[in-house]
mmCIF file of C-alpha atoms and ligand atoms in Angstrom:
data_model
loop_
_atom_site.group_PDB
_atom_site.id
_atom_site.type_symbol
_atom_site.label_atom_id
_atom_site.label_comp_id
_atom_site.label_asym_id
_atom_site.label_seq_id
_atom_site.Cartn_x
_atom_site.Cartn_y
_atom_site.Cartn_z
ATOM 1 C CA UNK A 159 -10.377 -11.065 -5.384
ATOM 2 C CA UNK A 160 -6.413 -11.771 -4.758
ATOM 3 C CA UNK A 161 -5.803 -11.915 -1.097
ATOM 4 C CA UNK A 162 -3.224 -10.375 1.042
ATOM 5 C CA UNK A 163 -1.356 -11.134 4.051
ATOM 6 C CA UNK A 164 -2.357 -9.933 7.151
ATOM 7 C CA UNK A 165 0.009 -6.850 8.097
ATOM 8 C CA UNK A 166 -0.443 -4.051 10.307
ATOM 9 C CA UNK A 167 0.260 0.022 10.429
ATOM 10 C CA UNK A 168 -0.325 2.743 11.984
ATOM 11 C CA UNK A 169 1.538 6.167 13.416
ATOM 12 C CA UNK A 170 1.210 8.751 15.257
ATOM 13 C CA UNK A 171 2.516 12.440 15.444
ATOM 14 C CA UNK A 172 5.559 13.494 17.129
ATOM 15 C CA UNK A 173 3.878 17.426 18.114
ATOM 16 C CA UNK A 174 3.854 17.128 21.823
ATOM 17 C CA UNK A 175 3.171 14.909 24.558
ATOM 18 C CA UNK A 176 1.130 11.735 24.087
ATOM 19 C CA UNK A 177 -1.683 11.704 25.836
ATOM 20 C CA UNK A 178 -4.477 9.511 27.333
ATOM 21 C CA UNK A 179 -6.318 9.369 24.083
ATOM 22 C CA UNK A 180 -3.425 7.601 22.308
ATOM 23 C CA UNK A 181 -3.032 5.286 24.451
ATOM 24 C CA UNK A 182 -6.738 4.084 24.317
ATOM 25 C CA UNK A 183 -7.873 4.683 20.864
ATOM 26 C CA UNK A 184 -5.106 3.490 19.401
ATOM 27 C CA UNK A 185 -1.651 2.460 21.758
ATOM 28 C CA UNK A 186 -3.624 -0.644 23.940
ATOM 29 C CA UNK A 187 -4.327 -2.306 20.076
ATOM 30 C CA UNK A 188 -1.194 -1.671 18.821
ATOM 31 C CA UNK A 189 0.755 -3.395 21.722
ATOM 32 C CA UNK A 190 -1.932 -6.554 21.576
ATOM 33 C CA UNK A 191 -1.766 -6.511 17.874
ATOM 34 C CA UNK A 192 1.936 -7.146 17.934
ATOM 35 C CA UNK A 193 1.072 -10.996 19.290
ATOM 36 C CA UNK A 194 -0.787 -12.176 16.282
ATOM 37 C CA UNK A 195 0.615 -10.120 13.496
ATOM 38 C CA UNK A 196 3.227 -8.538 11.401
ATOM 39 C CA UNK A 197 3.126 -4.921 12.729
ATOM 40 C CA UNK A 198 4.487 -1.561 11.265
ATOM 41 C CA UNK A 199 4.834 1.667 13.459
ATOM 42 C CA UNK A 200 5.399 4.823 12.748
ATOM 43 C CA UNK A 201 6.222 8.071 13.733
ATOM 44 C CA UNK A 202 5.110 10.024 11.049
ATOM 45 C CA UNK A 203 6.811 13.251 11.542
ATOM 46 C CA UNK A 204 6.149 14.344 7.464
ATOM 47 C CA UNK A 205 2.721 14.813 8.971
ATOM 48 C CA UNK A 206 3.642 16.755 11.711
ATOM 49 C CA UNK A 207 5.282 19.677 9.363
ATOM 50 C CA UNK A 208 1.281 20.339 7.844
ATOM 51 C CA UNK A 209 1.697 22.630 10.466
ATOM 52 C CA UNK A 210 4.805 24.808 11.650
ATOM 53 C CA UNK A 211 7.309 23.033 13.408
ATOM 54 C CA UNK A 212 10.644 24.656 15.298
ATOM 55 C CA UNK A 213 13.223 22.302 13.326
ATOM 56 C CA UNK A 214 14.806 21.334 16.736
ATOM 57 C CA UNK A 215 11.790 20.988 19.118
ATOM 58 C CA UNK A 216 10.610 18.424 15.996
ATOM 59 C CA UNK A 217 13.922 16.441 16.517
ATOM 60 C CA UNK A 218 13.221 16.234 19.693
ATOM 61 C CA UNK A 219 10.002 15.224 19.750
ATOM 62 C CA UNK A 220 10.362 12.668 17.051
ATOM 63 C CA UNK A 221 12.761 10.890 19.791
ATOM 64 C CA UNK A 222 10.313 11.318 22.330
ATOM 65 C CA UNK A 223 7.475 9.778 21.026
ATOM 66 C CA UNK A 224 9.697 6.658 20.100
ATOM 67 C CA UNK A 225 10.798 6.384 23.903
ATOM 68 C CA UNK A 226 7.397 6.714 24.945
ATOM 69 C CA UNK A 227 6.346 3.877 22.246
ATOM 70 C CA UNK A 228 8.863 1.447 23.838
ATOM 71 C CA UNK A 229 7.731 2.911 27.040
ATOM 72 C CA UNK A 230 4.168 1.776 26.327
ATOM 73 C CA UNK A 231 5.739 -1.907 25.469
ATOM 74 C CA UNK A 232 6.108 -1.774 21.720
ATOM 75 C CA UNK A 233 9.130 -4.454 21.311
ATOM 76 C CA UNK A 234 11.628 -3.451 18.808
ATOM 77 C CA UNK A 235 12.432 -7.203 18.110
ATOM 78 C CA UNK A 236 8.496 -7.927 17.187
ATOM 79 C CA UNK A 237 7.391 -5.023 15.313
ATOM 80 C CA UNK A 238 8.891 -2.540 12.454
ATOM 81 C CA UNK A 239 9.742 1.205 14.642
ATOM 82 C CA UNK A 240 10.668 3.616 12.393
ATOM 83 C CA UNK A 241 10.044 7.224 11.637
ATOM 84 C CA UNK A 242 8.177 8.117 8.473
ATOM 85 C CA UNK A 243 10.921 10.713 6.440
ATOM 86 C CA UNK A 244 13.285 8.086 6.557
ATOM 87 C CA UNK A 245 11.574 5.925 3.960
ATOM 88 C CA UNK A 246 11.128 8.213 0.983
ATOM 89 C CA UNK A 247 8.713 5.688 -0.677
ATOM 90 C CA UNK A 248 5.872 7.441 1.483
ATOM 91 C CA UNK A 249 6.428 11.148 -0.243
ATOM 92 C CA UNK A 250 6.688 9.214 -3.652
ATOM 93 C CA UNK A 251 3.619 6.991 -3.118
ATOM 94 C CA UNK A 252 1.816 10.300 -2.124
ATOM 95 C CA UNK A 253 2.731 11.792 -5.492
ATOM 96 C CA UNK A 254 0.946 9.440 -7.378
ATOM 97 C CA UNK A 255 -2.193 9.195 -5.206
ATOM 98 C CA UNK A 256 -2.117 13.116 -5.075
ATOM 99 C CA UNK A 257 -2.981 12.223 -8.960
ATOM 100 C CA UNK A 258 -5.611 9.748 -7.705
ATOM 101 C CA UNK A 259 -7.533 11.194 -5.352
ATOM 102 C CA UNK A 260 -10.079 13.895 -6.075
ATOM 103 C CA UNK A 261 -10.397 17.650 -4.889
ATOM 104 C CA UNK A 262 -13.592 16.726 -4.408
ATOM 105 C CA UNK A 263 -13.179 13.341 -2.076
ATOM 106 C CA UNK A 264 -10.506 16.196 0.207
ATOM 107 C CA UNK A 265 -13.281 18.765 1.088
ATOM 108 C CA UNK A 266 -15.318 16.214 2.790
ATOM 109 C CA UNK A 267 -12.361 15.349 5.415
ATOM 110 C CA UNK A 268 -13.539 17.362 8.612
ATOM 111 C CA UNK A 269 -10.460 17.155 9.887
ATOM 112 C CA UNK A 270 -9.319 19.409 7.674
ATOM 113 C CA UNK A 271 -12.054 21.783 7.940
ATOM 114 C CA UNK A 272 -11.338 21.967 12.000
ATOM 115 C CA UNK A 273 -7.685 22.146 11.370
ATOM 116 C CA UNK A 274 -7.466 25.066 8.716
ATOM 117 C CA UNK A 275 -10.161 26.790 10.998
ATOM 118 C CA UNK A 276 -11.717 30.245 9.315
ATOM 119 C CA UNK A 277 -8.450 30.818 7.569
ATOM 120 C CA UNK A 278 -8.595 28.073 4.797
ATOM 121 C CA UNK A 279 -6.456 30.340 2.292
ATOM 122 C CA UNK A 280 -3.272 30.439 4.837
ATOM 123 C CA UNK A 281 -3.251 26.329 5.543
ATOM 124 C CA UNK A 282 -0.677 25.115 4.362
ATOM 125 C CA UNK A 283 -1.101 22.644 1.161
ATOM 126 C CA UNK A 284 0.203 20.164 2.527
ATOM 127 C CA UNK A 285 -2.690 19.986 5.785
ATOM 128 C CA UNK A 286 -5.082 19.789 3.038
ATOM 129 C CA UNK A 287 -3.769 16.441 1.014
ATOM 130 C CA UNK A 288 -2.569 15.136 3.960
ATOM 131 C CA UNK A 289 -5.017 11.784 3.809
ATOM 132 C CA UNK A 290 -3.108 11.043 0.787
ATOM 133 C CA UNK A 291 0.318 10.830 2.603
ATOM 134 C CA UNK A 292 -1.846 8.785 5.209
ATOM 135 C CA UNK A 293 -2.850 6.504 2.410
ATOM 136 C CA UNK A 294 0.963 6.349 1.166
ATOM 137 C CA UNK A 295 1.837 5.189 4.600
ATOM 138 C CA UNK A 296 -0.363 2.162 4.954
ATOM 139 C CA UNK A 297 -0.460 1.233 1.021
ATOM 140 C CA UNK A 298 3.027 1.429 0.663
ATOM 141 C CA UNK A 299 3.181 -1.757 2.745
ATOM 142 C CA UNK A 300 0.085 -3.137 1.931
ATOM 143 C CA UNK A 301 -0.778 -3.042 4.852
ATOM 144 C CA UNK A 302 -4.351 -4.422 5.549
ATOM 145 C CA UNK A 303 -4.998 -3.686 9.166
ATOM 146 C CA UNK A 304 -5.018 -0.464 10.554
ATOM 147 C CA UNK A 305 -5.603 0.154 14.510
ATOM 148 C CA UNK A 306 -6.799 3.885 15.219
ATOM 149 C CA UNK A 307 -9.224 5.553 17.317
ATOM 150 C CA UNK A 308 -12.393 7.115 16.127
ATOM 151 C CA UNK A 309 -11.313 10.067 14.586
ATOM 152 C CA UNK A 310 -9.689 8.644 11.887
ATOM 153 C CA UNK A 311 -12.305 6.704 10.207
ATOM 154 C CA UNK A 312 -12.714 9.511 7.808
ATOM 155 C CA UNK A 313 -9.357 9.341 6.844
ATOM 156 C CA UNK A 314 -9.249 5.604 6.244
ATOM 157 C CA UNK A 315 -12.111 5.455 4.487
ATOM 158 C CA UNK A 316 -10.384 7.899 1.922
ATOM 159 C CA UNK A 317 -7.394 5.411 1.889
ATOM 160 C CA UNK A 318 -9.940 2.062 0.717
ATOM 161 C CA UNK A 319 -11.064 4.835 -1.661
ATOM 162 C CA UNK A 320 -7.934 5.949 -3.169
ATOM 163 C CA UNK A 321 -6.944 1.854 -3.138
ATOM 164 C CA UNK A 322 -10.012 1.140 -5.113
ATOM 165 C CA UNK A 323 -9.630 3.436 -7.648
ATOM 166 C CA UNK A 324 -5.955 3.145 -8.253
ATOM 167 C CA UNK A 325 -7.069 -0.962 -8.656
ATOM 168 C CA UNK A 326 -9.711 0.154 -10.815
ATOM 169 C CA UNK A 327 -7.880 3.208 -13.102
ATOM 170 C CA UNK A 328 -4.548 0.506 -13.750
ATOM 171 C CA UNK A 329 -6.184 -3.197 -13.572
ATOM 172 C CA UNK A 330 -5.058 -3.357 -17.403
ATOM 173 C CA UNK A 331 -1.284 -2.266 -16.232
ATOM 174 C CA UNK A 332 -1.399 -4.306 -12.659
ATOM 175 C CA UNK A 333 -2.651 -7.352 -14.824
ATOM 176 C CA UNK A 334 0.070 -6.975 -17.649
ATOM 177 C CA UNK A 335 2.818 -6.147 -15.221
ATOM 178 C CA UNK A 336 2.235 -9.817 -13.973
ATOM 179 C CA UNK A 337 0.061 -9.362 -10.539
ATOM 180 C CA UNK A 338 -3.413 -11.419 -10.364
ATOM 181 C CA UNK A 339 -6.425 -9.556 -9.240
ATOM 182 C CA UNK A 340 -5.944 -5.886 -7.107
ATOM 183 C CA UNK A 341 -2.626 -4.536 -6.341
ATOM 184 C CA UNK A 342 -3.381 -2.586 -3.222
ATOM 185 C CA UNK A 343 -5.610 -3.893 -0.103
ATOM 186 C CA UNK A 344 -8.295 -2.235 1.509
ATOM 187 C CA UNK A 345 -6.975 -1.451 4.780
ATOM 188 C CA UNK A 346 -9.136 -2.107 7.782
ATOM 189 C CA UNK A 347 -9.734 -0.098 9.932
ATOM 190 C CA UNK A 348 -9.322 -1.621 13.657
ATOM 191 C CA UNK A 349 -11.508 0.632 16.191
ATOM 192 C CA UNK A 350 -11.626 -1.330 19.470
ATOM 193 C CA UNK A 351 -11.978 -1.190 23.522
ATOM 194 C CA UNK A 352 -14.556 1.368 25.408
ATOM 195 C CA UNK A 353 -12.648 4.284 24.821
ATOM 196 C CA UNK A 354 -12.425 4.879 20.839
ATOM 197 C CA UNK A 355 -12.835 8.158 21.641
ATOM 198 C CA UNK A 356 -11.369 9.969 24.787
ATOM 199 C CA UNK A 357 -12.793 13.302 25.706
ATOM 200 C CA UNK A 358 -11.387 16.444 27.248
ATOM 201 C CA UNK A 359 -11.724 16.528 30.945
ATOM 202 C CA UNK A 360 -12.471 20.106 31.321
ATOM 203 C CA UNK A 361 -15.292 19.385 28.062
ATOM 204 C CA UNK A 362 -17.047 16.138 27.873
ATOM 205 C CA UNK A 363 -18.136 17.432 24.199
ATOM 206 C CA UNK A 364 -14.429 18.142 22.951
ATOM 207 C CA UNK A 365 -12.180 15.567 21.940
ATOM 208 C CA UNK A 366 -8.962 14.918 24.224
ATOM 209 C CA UNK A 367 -6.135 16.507 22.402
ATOM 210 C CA UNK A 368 -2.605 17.174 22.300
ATOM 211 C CA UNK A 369 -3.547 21.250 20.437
ATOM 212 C CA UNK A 370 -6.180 22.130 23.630
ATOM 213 C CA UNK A 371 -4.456 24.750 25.449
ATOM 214 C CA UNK A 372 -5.345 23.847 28.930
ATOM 215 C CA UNK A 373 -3.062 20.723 30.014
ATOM 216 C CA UNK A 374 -6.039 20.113 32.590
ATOM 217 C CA UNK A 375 -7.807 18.955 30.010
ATOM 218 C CA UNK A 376 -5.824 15.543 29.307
ATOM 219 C CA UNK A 377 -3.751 13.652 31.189
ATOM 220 C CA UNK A 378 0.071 12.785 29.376
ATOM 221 C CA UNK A 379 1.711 10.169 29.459
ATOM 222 C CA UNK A 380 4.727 11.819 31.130
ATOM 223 C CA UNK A 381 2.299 13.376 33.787
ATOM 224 C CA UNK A 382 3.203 12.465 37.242
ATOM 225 C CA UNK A 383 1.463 10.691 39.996
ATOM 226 C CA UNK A 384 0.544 13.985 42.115
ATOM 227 C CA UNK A 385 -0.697 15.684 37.981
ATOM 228 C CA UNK A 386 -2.853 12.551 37.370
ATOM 229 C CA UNK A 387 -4.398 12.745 40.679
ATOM 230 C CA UNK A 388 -5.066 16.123 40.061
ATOM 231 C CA UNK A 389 -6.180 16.482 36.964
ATOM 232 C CA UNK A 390 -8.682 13.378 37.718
ATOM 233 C CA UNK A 391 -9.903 15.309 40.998
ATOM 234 C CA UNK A 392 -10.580 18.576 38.624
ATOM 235 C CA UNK A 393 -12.080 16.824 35.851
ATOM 236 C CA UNK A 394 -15.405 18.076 35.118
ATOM 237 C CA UNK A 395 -18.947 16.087 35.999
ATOM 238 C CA UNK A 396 -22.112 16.764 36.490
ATOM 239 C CA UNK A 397 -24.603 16.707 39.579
ATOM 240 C CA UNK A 398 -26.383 13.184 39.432
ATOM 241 C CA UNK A 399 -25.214 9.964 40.604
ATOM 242 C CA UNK A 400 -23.564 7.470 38.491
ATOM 243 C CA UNK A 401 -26.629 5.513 36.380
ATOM 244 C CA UNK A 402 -26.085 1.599 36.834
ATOM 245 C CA UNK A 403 -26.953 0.948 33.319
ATOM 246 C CA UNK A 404 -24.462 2.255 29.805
ATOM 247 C CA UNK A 405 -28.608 3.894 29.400
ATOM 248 C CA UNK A 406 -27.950 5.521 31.589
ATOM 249 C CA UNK A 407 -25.328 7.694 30.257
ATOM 250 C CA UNK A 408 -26.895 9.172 27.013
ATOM 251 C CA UNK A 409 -26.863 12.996 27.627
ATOM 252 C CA UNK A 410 -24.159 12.866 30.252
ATOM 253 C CA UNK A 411 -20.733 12.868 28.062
ATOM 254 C CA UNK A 412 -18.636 13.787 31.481
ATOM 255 C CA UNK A 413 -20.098 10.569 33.195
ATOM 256 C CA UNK A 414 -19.360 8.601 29.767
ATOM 257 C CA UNK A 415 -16.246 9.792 29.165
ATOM 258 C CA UNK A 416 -14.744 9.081 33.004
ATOM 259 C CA UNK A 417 -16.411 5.377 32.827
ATOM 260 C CA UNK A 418 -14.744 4.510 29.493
ATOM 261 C CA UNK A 419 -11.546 5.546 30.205
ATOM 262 C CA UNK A 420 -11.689 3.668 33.503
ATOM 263 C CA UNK A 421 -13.552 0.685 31.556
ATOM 264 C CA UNK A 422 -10.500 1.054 29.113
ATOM 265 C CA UNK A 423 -7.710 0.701 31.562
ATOM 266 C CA UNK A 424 -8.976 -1.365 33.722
ATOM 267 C CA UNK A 425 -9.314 -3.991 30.847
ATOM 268 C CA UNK A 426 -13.448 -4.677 31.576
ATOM 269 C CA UNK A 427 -16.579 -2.612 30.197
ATOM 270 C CA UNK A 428 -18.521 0.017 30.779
ATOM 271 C CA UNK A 429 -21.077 -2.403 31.975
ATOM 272 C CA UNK A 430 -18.690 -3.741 34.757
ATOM 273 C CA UNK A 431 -17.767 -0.443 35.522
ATOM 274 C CA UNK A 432 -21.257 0.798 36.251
ATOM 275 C CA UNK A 433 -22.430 -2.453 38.070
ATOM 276 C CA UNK A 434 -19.436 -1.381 40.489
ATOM 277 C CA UNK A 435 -19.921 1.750 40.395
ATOM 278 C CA UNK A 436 -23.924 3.304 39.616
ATOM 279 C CA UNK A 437 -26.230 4.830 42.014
ATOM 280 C CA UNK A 438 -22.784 5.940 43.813
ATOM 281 C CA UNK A 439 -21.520 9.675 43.959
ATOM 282 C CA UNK A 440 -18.761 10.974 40.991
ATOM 283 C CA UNK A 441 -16.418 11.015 43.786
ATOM 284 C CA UNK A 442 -16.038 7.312 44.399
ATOM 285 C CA UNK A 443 -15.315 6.866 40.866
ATOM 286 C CA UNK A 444 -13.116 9.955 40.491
ATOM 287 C CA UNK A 445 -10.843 8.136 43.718
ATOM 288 C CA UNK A 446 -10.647 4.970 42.062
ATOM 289 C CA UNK A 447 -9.837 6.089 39.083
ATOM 290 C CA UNK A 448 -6.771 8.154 40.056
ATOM 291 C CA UNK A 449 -5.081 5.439 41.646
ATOM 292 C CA UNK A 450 -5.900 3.156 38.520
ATOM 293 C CA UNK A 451 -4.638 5.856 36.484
ATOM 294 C CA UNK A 452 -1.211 6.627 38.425
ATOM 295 C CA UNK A 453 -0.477 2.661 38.531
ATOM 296 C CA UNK A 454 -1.010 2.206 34.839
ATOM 297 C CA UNK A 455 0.738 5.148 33.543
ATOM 298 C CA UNK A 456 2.836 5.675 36.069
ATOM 299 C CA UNK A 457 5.484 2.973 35.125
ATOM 300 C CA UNK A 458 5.002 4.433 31.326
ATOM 301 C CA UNK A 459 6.483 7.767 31.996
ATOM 302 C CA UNK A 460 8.921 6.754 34.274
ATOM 303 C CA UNK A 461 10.475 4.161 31.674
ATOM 304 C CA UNK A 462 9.894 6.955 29.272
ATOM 305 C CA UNK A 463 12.099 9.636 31.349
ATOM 306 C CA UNK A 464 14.387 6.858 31.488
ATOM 307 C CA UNK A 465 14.767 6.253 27.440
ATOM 308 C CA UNK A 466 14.795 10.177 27.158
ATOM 309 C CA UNK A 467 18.184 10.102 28.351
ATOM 310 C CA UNK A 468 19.254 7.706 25.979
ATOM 311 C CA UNK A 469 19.114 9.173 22.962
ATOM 312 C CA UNK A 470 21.554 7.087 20.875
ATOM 313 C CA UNK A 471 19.951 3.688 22.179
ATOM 314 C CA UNK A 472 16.759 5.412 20.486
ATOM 315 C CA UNK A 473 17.814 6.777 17.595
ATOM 316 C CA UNK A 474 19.534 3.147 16.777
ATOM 317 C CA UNK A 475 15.919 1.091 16.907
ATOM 318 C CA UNK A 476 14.610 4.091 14.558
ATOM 319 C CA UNK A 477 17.474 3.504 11.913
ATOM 320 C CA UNK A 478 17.371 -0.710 12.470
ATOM 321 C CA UNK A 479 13.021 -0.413 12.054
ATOM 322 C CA UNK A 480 13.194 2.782 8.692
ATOM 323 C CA UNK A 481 15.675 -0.156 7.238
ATOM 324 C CA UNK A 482 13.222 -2.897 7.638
ATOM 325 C CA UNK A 483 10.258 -0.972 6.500
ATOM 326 C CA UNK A 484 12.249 0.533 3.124
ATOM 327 C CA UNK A 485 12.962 -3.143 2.393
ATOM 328 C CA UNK A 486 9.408 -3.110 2.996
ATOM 329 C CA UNK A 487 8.236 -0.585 0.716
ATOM 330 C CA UNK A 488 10.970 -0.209 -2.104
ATOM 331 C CA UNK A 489 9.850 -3.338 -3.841
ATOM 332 C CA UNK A 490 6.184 -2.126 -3.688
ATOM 333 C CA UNK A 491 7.140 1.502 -4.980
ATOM 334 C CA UNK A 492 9.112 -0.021 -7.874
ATOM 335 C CA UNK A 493 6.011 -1.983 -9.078
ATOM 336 C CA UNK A 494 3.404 1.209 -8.979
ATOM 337 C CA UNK A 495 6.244 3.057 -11.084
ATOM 338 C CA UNK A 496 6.127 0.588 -13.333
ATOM 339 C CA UNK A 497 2.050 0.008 -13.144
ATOM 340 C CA UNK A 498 1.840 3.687 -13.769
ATOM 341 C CA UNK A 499 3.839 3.671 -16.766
ATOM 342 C CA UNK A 500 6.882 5.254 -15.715
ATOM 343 C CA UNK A 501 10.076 4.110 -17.344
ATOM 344 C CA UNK A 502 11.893 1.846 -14.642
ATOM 345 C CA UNK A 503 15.585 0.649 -15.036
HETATM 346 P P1 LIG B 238 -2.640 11.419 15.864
HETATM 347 O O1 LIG B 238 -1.175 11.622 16.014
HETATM 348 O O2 LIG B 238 -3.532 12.608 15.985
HETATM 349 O O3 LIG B 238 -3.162 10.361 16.916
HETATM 350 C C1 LIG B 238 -2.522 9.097 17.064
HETATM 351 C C2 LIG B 238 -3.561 8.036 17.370
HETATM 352 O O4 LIG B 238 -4.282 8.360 18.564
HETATM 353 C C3 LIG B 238 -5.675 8.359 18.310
HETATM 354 N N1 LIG B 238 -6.298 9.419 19.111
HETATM 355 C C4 LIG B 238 -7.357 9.226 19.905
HETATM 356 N N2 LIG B 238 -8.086 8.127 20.178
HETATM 357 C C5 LIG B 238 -9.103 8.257 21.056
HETATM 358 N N3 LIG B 238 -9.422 9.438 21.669
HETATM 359 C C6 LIG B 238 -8.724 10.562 21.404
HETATM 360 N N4 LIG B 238 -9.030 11.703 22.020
HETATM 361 C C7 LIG B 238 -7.633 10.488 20.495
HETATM 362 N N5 LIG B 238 -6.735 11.400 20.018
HETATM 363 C C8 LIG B 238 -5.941 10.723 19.176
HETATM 364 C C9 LIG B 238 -5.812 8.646 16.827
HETATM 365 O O5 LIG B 238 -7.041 8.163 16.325
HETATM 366 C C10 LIG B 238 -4.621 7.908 16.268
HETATM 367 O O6 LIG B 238 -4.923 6.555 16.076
HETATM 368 N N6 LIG B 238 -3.252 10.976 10.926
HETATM 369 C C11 LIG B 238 -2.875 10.266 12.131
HETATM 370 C C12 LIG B 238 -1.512 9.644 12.070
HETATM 371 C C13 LIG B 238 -1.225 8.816 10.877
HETATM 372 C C14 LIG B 238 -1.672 7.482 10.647
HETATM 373 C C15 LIG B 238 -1.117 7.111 9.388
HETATM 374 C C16 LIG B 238 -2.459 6.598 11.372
HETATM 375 C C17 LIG B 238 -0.485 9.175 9.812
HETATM 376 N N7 LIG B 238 -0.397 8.152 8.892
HETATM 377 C C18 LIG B 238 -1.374 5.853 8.850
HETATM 378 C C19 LIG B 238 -2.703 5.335 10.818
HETATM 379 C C20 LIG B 238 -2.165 4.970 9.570
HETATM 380 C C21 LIG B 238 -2.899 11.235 13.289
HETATM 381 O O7 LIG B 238 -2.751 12.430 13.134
HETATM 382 O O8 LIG B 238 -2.968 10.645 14.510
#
């Protein structure tokens, strides 16, 4: 086994607002990650076109979500920002693992399956082989870290997949072309904090997300104070009292959900939460958690609203970070042409 540095990546889609989920499942790790390691970040807006995208509500959003990265505290000078399509070694490195992966390891991915809904025949090809861009985007670093929440897993695990077995199809060709052991990492996946997995607020059974048509049922990142408040106060529960023990919370997703997102920013547990908390009405919790809520992402979308009107300060840390990461990533592209036998000059 050849070992590789530590170096982390991860994106996210510029279709929308981001929401509360982000920030949890994935946002909190990125911005701690960027104190112990070289990290990579990405808005990965090649993803966003699996599905149809107005050419000039994509533009926008693709600045958007970059303001609302540095809103979140992602420092330009620390980490790599850049947006995916501006580093062509991702569509390339996709090519060839379109040629490594199997139909067969692509009609697992359930994300897929919930995406194309009932009409699989009109999806668009590129939703269905869209892991394999995912794996382009972290190999093409090798990247070996890779903070996301929950729902991903699937998708990583096709990426260590599609790593192995290019490692495995080409070790003659990775050994001859000079490099000891495996060429490509198996990128971790990093799943941390209490809320891996944010839930609707209207549907403690339904994933928070950005597609759910009623905006009641997250809370953005651009939301204001009076919104969050509101949207807290609505959220739904049920009738008991809060348990005292995480026990106590099987069967109740509403009650889970609302303590691990208030576990997750308030920076403690779900434990802490319900020792403060349990045997105390919904109500209490609900108050308190608004005005956690409204202080912590309050600031966020203000300082987001504020790099919205900036566009050119934006759009100049995307082109400084898609220069970094193609310096990145062309070196590593060259080598899997070669490894793969195409004729390099
Ligand atoms: P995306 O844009 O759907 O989501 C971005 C990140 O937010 C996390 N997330 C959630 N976490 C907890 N609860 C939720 N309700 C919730 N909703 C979203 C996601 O897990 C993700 O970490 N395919 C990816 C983007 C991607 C990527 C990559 C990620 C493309 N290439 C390479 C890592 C590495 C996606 O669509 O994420």
């Amino acid at each position: 086994m050849s070992s590789f540095t530590p170096r982390v990546f991860s994106g996210m889609q510029p279709t929308g607002n981001l929401h509360l989920g982000n920030y949890l499942g994935a946002m909190l790790n990125w911005i701690k990650l960027q104190e112990t390691h070289e990290c990579i970040y990405c808005v990965v807006d090649m993803h966003a076109i699996t599905v149809w995208q107005d050419p000039k509500e994509l533009r926008k959003a693709i600045l958007d979500v970059t303001a609302a990265y540095l809103a979140c505290g992602l420092d330009p000078s620390r980490s790599i920002i850049f947006n995916q399509s501006q580093v062509p070694e991702h569509a390339e490195l996709a090519w060839i693992f379109n040629c490594v992966a199997r139909m067969g390891w692509l009609n697992r991915m359930t994300q897929f399956k919930e995406k194309a809904g009932k009409d699989k025949e009109q999806a668009s090809v590129g939703l269905y082989v869209y892991p394999n861009l995912m794996a382009a985007d972290i190999l093409a670093y090798k990247a070996t870290h890779v903070p996301v929440g929950e729902d991903q897993k699937q998708h990583l695990e096709l990426a260590r997949d599609i790593a192995g077995k290019f490692n495995l199809d080409f070790a003659d060709a990775i050994r001859e072309a000079g490099h000891e052991g495996d060429f490509f990492p198996q990128p971790e996946p990093f799943i941390m904090g209490p809320a891996t997995r944010v839930m609707s607020l209207r549907d403690g059974t339904k994933k928070m997300s950005k597609s759910d048509p009623s905006d009641l049922s997250r809370l953005n990142l651009t939301d204001d104070a009076d919104t969050i408040a509101r949207k807290i106060r609505k959220a739904k529960t049920d009738a008991d009292s809060l348990p005292s023990e995480s026990a106590g919370l099987k069967g109740r997703p509403e009650a889970d959900n609302l303590t691990g997102i208030y576990a997750a920013l308030a920076g403690s547990s779900v434990d802490q939460v319900l020792a403060q908390f349990g045997g105390g009405q919904f109500s209490k919790l609900k108050d308190a958690l608004a005005e956690l809520a409204v202080a912590r992402l309050g600031p966020i979308g203000q300082e987001t609203k504020r790099l919205q009107a900036d566009p050119g300060h934006v759009e100049g840390i995307l082109a400084d970070g898609s220069r970094r990461a193609r310096a990145i990533a062309r070196p590593i592209m060259r080598e899997v042409r070669k490894i793969a036998g195409f004729v390099v000059f």
